[in-house]
Amino acid sequence: MEIIISSNTSKPIYEQITSQFKAMIMSGELQTGDPIPSMRALAKSIHVSVITVQKAYEDLQRDGFIETTVGRGSFVSALKKDFYQEEQQRIVEEHLQEAADIGRSSGIPLSKLVELLTIFYQEEE
């Protein structure tokens, strides 16, 4: 498991950690019950504050991706992928609706919007 922190982004470090863990869980790289590093171990390995990792882990736990047990550590929880994907799709739909409204009112052709979405989707972070 490799967490990569980029200084070339405006995204806060804890969000970079959170999004990478979520991606590993959603892709199946991390499975239900798999242990994740302790906050101290992860902070040391990626050279960030334990408080930063703690914030990421709190967000992951709040969102149902991990479970933490005192004395045992943190593990990937039994996440309902469908629920998470449905929630993410709803957010995407809101943004796409806004983009479609702006495009329509500005006279931007649908083909141009599709082309832009394709470029953004295929672009790596």
Short mmCIF file of N, CA and C in Angstrom, two decimals:
data_model
loop_
_atom_site.label_atom_id
_atom_site.label_comp_id
_atom_site.label_asym_id
_atom_site.label_seq_id
_atom_site.Cartn_x
_atom_site.Cartn_y
_atom_site.Cartn_z
N MET A 1 0.85 -1.18 0.00
CA MET A 1 0.00 0.00 0.00
C MET A 1 0.89 1.23 0.00
N GLU A 2 0.62 2.10 -0.97
CA GLU A 2 1.45 3.29 -1.09
C GLU A 2 0.57 4.54 -1.14
N ILE A 3 0.82 5.45 -0.23
CA ILE A 3 0.14 6.74 -0.20
C ILE A 3 1.15 7.77 -0.70
N ILE A 4 0.76 8.52 -1.70
CA ILE A 4 1.66 9.52 -2.28
C ILE A 4 1.08 10.90 -2.03
N ILE A 5 1.87 11.75 -1.40
CA ILE A 5 1.45 13.11 -1.11
C ILE A 5 2.08 14.05 -2.13
N SER A 6 1.25 14.87 -2.74
CA SER A 6 1.72 15.82 -3.75
C SER A 6 1.69 17.23 -3.19
N SER A 7 2.77 17.95 -3.40
CA SER A 7 2.81 19.36 -2.99
C SER A 7 2.35 20.26 -4.13
N ASN A 8 2.07 19.66 -5.29
CA ASN A 8 1.65 20.42 -6.47
C ASN A 8 0.13 20.50 -6.61
N THR A 9 -0.57 20.43 -5.50
CA THR A 9 -2.03 20.49 -5.55
C THR A 9 -2.53 21.37 -4.41
N SER A 10 -3.71 21.93 -4.61
CA SER A 10 -4.30 22.75 -3.55
C SER A 10 -5.08 21.88 -2.55
N LYS A 11 -5.20 20.59 -2.85
CA LYS A 11 -5.94 19.68 -1.98
C LYS A 11 -5.14 19.46 -0.69
N PRO A 12 -5.77 19.66 0.48
CA PRO A 12 -5.06 19.43 1.74
C PRO A 12 -4.53 18.00 1.86
N ILE A 13 -3.47 17.83 2.62
CA ILE A 13 -2.82 16.53 2.76
C ILE A 13 -3.79 15.48 3.29
N TYR A 14 -4.59 15.83 4.30
CA TYR A 14 -5.51 14.83 4.86
C TYR A 14 -6.51 14.37 3.80
N GLU A 15 -6.93 15.27 2.89
CA GLU A 15 -7.85 14.88 1.82
C GLU A 15 -7.15 13.99 0.79
N GLN A 16 -5.88 14.23 0.56
CA GLN A 16 -5.11 13.36 -0.35
C GLN A 16 -5.05 11.95 0.22
N ILE A 17 -4.81 11.85 1.51
CA ILE A 17 -4.76 10.54 2.18
C ILE A 17 -6.12 9.86 2.09
N THR A 18 -7.17 10.61 2.45
CA THR A 18 -8.53 10.07 2.45
C THR A 18 -8.93 9.57 1.07
N SER A 19 -8.68 10.38 0.04
CA SER A 19 -9.12 9.99 -1.30
C SER A 19 -8.34 8.78 -1.82
N GLN A 20 -7.06 8.66 -1.45
CA GLN A 20 -6.29 7.50 -1.90
C GLN A 20 -6.76 6.22 -1.20
N PHE A 21 -7.07 6.30 0.09
CA PHE A 21 -7.61 5.12 0.78
C PHE A 21 -8.96 4.72 0.18
N LYS A 22 -9.83 5.70 -0.07
CA LYS A 22 -11.14 5.41 -0.66
C LYS A 22 -10.97 4.73 -2.02
N ALA A 23 -10.04 5.23 -2.82
CA ALA A 23 -9.81 4.64 -4.15
C ALA A 23 -9.32 3.20 -4.03
N MET A 24 -8.42 2.94 -3.06
CA MET A 24 -7.91 1.57 -2.89
C MET A 24 -9.02 0.63 -2.42
N ILE A 25 -9.92 1.13 -1.59
CA ILE A 25 -11.02 0.30 -1.10
C ILE A 25 -12.03 0.05 -2.22
N MET A 26 -12.38 1.10 -2.96
CA MET A 26 -13.36 0.95 -4.04
C MET A 26 -12.84 0.07 -5.17
N SER A 27 -11.54 0.10 -5.42
CA SER A 27 -10.97 -0.71 -6.50
C SER A 27 -10.78 -2.17 -6.09
N GLY A 28 -10.88 -2.45 -4.78
CA GLY A 28 -10.68 -3.81 -4.29
C GLY A 28 -9.25 -4.09 -3.89
N GLU A 29 -8.37 -3.11 -4.04
CA GLU A 29 -6.98 -3.29 -3.60
C GLU A 29 -6.93 -3.55 -2.10
N LEU A 30 -7.80 -2.87 -1.38
CA LEU A 30 -7.98 -3.15 0.06
C LEU A 30 -9.35 -3.78 0.24
N GLN A 31 -9.38 -4.89 0.96
CA GLN A 31 -10.61 -5.66 1.16
C GLN A 31 -11.14 -5.49 2.59
N THR A 32 -12.40 -5.82 2.78
CA THR A 32 -13.00 -5.80 4.10
C THR A 32 -12.14 -6.59 5.08
N GLY A 33 -11.83 -5.97 6.22
CA GLY A 33 -11.04 -6.63 7.25
C GLY A 33 -9.55 -6.41 7.15
N ASP A 34 -9.08 -5.89 6.01
CA ASP A 34 -7.64 -5.62 5.87
C ASP A 34 -7.21 -4.55 6.86
N PRO A 35 -6.07 -4.76 7.52
CA PRO A 35 -5.57 -3.73 8.43
C PRO A 35 -4.98 -2.57 7.63
N ILE A 36 -5.09 -1.38 8.19
CA ILE A 36 -4.41 -0.23 7.60
C ILE A 36 -3.38 0.24 8.62
N PRO A 37 -2.35 0.94 8.17
CA PRO A 37 -1.27 1.32 9.10
C PRO A 37 -1.79 2.16 10.26
N SER A 38 -1.08 2.07 11.37
CA SER A 38 -1.43 2.94 12.50
C SER A 38 -1.19 4.38 12.08
N MET A 39 -1.81 5.32 12.78
CA MET A 39 -1.63 6.73 12.45
C MET A 39 -0.16 7.12 12.53
N ARG A 40 0.52 6.66 13.56
CA ARG A 40 1.94 7.00 13.72
C ARG A 40 2.78 6.42 12.59
N ALA A 41 2.52 5.16 12.26
CA ALA A 41 3.32 4.51 11.20
C ALA A 41 3.13 5.21 9.86
N LEU A 42 1.87 5.53 9.53
CA LEU A 42 1.61 6.19 8.25
C LEU A 42 2.22 7.60 8.25
N ALA A 43 2.05 8.33 9.34
CA ALA A 43 2.61 9.69 9.42
C ALA A 43 4.12 9.65 9.22
N LYS A 44 4.76 8.67 9.84
CA LYS A 44 6.22 8.56 9.71
C LYS A 44 6.61 8.20 8.28
N SER A 45 5.89 7.29 7.66
CA SER A 45 6.27 6.83 6.32
C SER A 45 6.07 7.89 5.24
N ILE A 46 5.09 8.79 5.43
CA ILE A 46 4.86 9.82 4.41
C ILE A 46 5.31 11.20 4.88
N HIS A 47 5.95 11.23 6.05
CA HIS A 47 6.56 12.46 6.57
C HIS A 47 5.57 13.59 6.78
N VAL A 48 4.48 13.27 7.49
CA VAL A 48 3.50 14.30 7.84
C VAL A 48 3.17 14.16 9.33
N SER A 49 2.44 15.12 9.84
CA SER A 49 2.04 15.12 11.24
C SER A 49 1.03 14.01 11.53
N VAL A 50 1.11 13.45 12.71
CA VAL A 50 0.13 12.45 13.15
C VAL A 50 -1.26 13.06 13.17
N ILE A 51 -1.36 14.34 13.48
CA ILE A 51 -2.66 15.03 13.52
C ILE A 51 -3.29 15.06 12.13
N THR A 52 -2.47 15.21 11.10
CA THR A 52 -2.97 15.19 9.72
C THR A 52 -3.55 13.82 9.38
N VAL A 53 -2.83 12.78 9.74
CA VAL A 53 -3.31 11.41 9.50
C VAL A 53 -4.55 11.13 10.33
N GLN A 54 -4.57 11.62 11.56
CA GLN A 54 -5.73 11.44 12.42
C GLN A 54 -6.99 12.04 11.78
N LYS A 55 -6.87 13.23 11.20
CA LYS A 55 -7.99 13.87 10.53
C LYS A 55 -8.49 13.01 9.36
N ALA A 56 -7.55 12.46 8.59
CA ALA A 56 -7.91 11.59 7.46
C ALA A 56 -8.64 10.35 7.97
N TYR A 57 -8.10 9.72 9.01
CA TYR A 57 -8.72 8.50 9.54
C TYR A 57 -10.10 8.80 10.13
N GLU A 58 -10.26 9.95 10.76
CA GLU A 58 -11.58 10.32 11.30
C GLU A 58 -12.59 10.47 10.17
N ASP A 59 -12.15 11.10 9.07
CA ASP A 59 -13.05 11.24 7.91
C ASP A 59 -13.40 9.88 7.31
N LEU A 60 -12.40 9.00 7.20
CA LEU A 60 -12.64 7.66 6.65
C LEU A 60 -13.61 6.87 7.55
N GLN A 61 -13.44 7.02 8.84
CA GLN A 61 -14.33 6.32 9.77
C GLN A 61 -15.74 6.90 9.70
N ARG A 62 -15.85 8.22 9.66
CA ARG A 62 -17.16 8.88 9.56
C ARG A 62 -17.89 8.45 8.30
N ASP A 63 -17.16 8.30 7.19
CA ASP A 63 -17.76 7.92 5.92
C ASP A 63 -17.97 6.40 5.79
N GLY A 64 -17.58 5.64 6.80
CA GLY A 64 -17.84 4.21 6.81
C GLY A 64 -16.82 3.35 6.08
N PHE A 65 -15.65 3.90 5.79
CA PHE A 65 -14.63 3.14 5.07
C PHE A 65 -13.75 2.31 5.99
N ILE A 66 -13.51 2.81 7.20
CA ILE A 66 -12.68 2.07 8.14
C ILE A 66 -13.36 2.00 9.50
N GLU A 67 -12.93 1.02 10.29
CA GLU A 67 -13.36 0.89 11.67
C GLU A 67 -12.11 0.86 12.52
N THR A 68 -12.13 1.58 13.63
CA THR A 68 -10.97 1.62 14.51
C THR A 68 -11.37 1.07 15.87
N THR A 69 -10.56 0.15 16.38
CA THR A 69 -10.79 -0.44 17.68
C THR A 69 -9.56 -0.17 18.54
N VAL A 70 -9.80 0.39 19.72
CA VAL A 70 -8.69 0.68 20.62
C VAL A 70 -7.95 -0.62 20.94
N GLY A 71 -6.65 -0.58 20.77
CA GLY A 71 -5.83 -1.75 21.07
C GLY A 71 -5.65 -2.72 19.91
N ARG A 72 -6.52 -2.63 18.91
CA ARG A 72 -6.42 -3.52 17.75
C ARG A 72 -5.97 -2.79 16.50
N GLY A 73 -6.35 -1.53 16.36
CA GLY A 73 -5.98 -0.76 15.19
C GLY A 73 -7.16 -0.46 14.29
N SER A 74 -6.84 -0.09 13.07
CA SER A 74 -7.86 0.29 12.09
C SER A 74 -7.90 -0.73 10.96
N PHE A 75 -9.12 -1.01 10.51
CA PHE A 75 -9.36 -2.02 9.48
C PHE A 75 -10.38 -1.50 8.48
N VAL A 76 -10.32 -2.03 7.27
CA VAL A 76 -11.31 -1.69 6.26
C VAL A 76 -12.65 -2.27 6.70
N SER A 77 -13.67 -1.42 6.72
CA SER A 77 -14.98 -1.89 7.17
C SER A 77 -15.74 -2.57 6.04
N ALA A 78 -16.81 -3.23 6.41
CA ALA A 78 -17.66 -3.90 5.43
C ALA A 78 -18.52 -2.83 4.77
N LEU A 79 -17.96 -2.19 3.78
CA LEU A 79 -18.60 -1.06 3.11
C LEU A 79 -19.57 -1.55 2.04
N LYS A 80 -20.65 -0.87 1.96
CA LYS A 80 -21.58 -1.15 0.88
C LYS A 80 -21.18 -0.27 -0.30
N LYS A 81 -20.43 -0.86 -1.24
CA LYS A 81 -19.90 -0.10 -2.39
C LYS A 81 -21.02 0.56 -3.18
N ASP A 82 -22.13 -0.14 -3.33
CA ASP A 82 -23.24 0.41 -4.11
C ASP A 82 -23.73 1.72 -3.52
N PHE A 83 -23.84 1.77 -2.19
CA PHE A 83 -24.30 2.98 -1.53
C PHE A 83 -23.34 4.12 -1.79
N TYR A 84 -22.05 3.86 -1.65
CA TYR A 84 -21.05 4.90 -1.86
C TYR A 84 -21.07 5.38 -3.31
N GLN A 85 -21.11 4.44 -4.25
CA GLN A 85 -21.12 4.82 -5.66
C GLN A 85 -22.37 5.61 -6.01
N GLU A 86 -23.49 5.24 -5.43
CA GLU A 86 -24.75 5.97 -5.68
C GLU A 86 -24.63 7.40 -5.18
N GLU A 87 -24.06 7.58 -4.01
CA GLU A 87 -23.86 8.91 -3.44
C GLU A 87 -22.92 9.74 -4.33
N GLN A 88 -21.84 9.14 -4.78
CA GLN A 88 -20.90 9.84 -5.65
C GLN A 88 -21.56 10.19 -6.98
N GLN A 89 -22.37 9.30 -7.50
CA GLN A 89 -23.06 9.57 -8.76
C GLN A 89 -24.02 10.74 -8.60
N ARG A 90 -24.68 10.83 -7.48
CA ARG A 90 -25.60 11.94 -7.23
C ARG A 90 -24.84 13.28 -7.25
N ILE A 91 -23.65 13.30 -6.65
CA ILE A 91 -22.83 14.51 -6.64
C ILE A 91 -22.40 14.87 -8.06
N VAL A 92 -21.98 13.86 -8.83
CA VAL A 92 -21.57 14.09 -10.21
C VAL A 92 -22.74 14.64 -11.02
N GLU A 93 -23.92 14.08 -10.81
CA GLU A 93 -25.10 14.55 -11.55
C GLU A 93 -25.38 16.02 -11.28
N GLU A 94 -25.21 16.45 -10.04
CA GLU A 94 -25.42 17.86 -9.70
C GLU A 94 -24.45 18.75 -10.48
N HIS A 95 -23.18 18.34 -10.52
CA HIS A 95 -22.17 19.13 -11.23
C HIS A 95 -22.43 19.12 -12.74
N LEU A 96 -22.82 17.97 -13.27
CA LEU A 96 -23.10 17.88 -14.70
C LEU A 96 -24.32 18.71 -15.07
N GLN A 97 -25.32 18.74 -14.20
CA GLN A 97 -26.51 19.57 -14.45
C GLN A 97 -26.12 21.04 -14.53
N GLU A 98 -25.26 21.45 -13.61
CA GLU A 98 -24.79 22.84 -13.61
C GLU A 98 -24.00 23.14 -14.89
N ALA A 99 -23.12 22.21 -15.28
CA ALA A 99 -22.33 22.39 -16.51
C ALA A 99 -23.25 22.45 -17.73
N ALA A 100 -24.26 21.59 -17.78
CA ALA A 100 -25.19 21.59 -18.91
C ALA A 100 -25.97 22.90 -18.97
N ASP A 101 -26.41 23.40 -17.82
CA ASP A 101 -27.15 24.67 -17.79
C ASP A 101 -26.28 25.83 -18.29
N ILE A 102 -25.04 25.87 -17.83
CA ILE A 102 -24.11 26.94 -18.25
C ILE A 102 -23.82 26.80 -19.75
N GLY A 103 -23.56 25.59 -20.19
CA GLY A 103 -23.29 25.35 -21.61
C GLY A 103 -24.44 25.76 -22.49
N ARG A 104 -25.66 25.38 -22.10
CA ARG A 104 -26.86 25.69 -22.88
C ARG A 104 -27.07 27.21 -22.96
N SER A 105 -26.97 27.87 -21.81
CA SER A 105 -27.22 29.32 -21.78
C SER A 105 -26.10 30.11 -22.46
N SER A 106 -24.93 29.51 -22.59
CA SER A 106 -23.79 30.19 -23.23
C SER A 106 -23.62 29.80 -24.69
N GLY A 107 -24.46 28.90 -25.17
CA GLY A 107 -24.37 28.48 -26.56
C GLY A 107 -23.23 27.52 -26.86
N ILE A 108 -22.72 26.85 -25.83
CA ILE A 108 -21.65 25.87 -26.04
C ILE A 108 -22.30 24.57 -26.51
N PRO A 109 -21.87 24.05 -27.64
CA PRO A 109 -22.49 22.82 -28.16
C PRO A 109 -22.27 21.61 -27.23
N LEU A 110 -23.24 20.72 -27.24
CA LEU A 110 -23.16 19.51 -26.43
C LEU A 110 -21.89 18.73 -26.76
N SER A 111 -21.54 18.66 -28.04
CA SER A 111 -20.33 17.92 -28.45
C SER A 111 -19.09 18.47 -27.77
N LYS A 112 -19.02 19.79 -27.57
CA LYS A 112 -17.86 20.40 -26.89
C LYS A 112 -17.86 20.02 -25.41
N LEU A 113 -19.03 20.00 -24.77
CA LEU A 113 -19.12 19.60 -23.37
C LEU A 113 -18.70 18.14 -23.19
N VAL A 114 -19.14 17.27 -24.11
CA VAL A 114 -18.75 15.86 -24.06
C VAL A 114 -17.24 15.72 -24.24
N GLU A 115 -16.69 16.48 -25.17
CA GLU A 115 -15.25 16.45 -25.42
C GLU A 115 -14.48 16.88 -24.16
N LEU A 116 -14.94 17.94 -23.52
CA LEU A 116 -14.28 18.42 -22.30
C LEU A 116 -14.37 17.40 -21.18
N LEU A 117 -15.55 16.82 -21.00
CA LEU A 117 -15.72 15.81 -19.95
C LEU A 117 -14.80 14.62 -20.21
N THR A 118 -14.69 14.21 -21.45
CA THR A 118 -13.82 13.09 -21.81
C THR A 118 -12.37 13.40 -21.46
N ILE A 119 -11.94 14.60 -21.78
CA ILE A 119 -10.56 15.01 -21.46
C ILE A 119 -10.35 14.98 -19.95
N PHE A 120 -11.26 15.57 -19.20
CA PHE A 120 -11.10 15.61 -17.73
C PHE A 120 -11.14 14.23 -17.14
N TYR A 121 -11.99 13.37 -17.64
CA TYR A 121 -12.14 12.02 -17.10
C TYR A 121 -10.88 11.19 -17.33
N GLN A 122 -10.27 11.36 -18.48
CA GLN A 122 -9.10 10.56 -18.83
C GLN A 122 -7.80 11.14 -18.28
N GLU A 123 -7.86 12.37 -17.80
CA GLU A 123 -6.67 13.03 -17.25
C GLU A 123 -6.35 12.45 -15.88
N GLU A 124 -5.07 12.20 -15.63
CA GLU A 124 -4.67 11.70 -14.32
C GLU A 124 -4.37 12.88 -13.42
N GLU A 125 -4.63 12.68 -12.12
CA GLU A 125 -4.37 13.76 -11.16
C GLU A 125 -2.91 13.99 -10.99
#
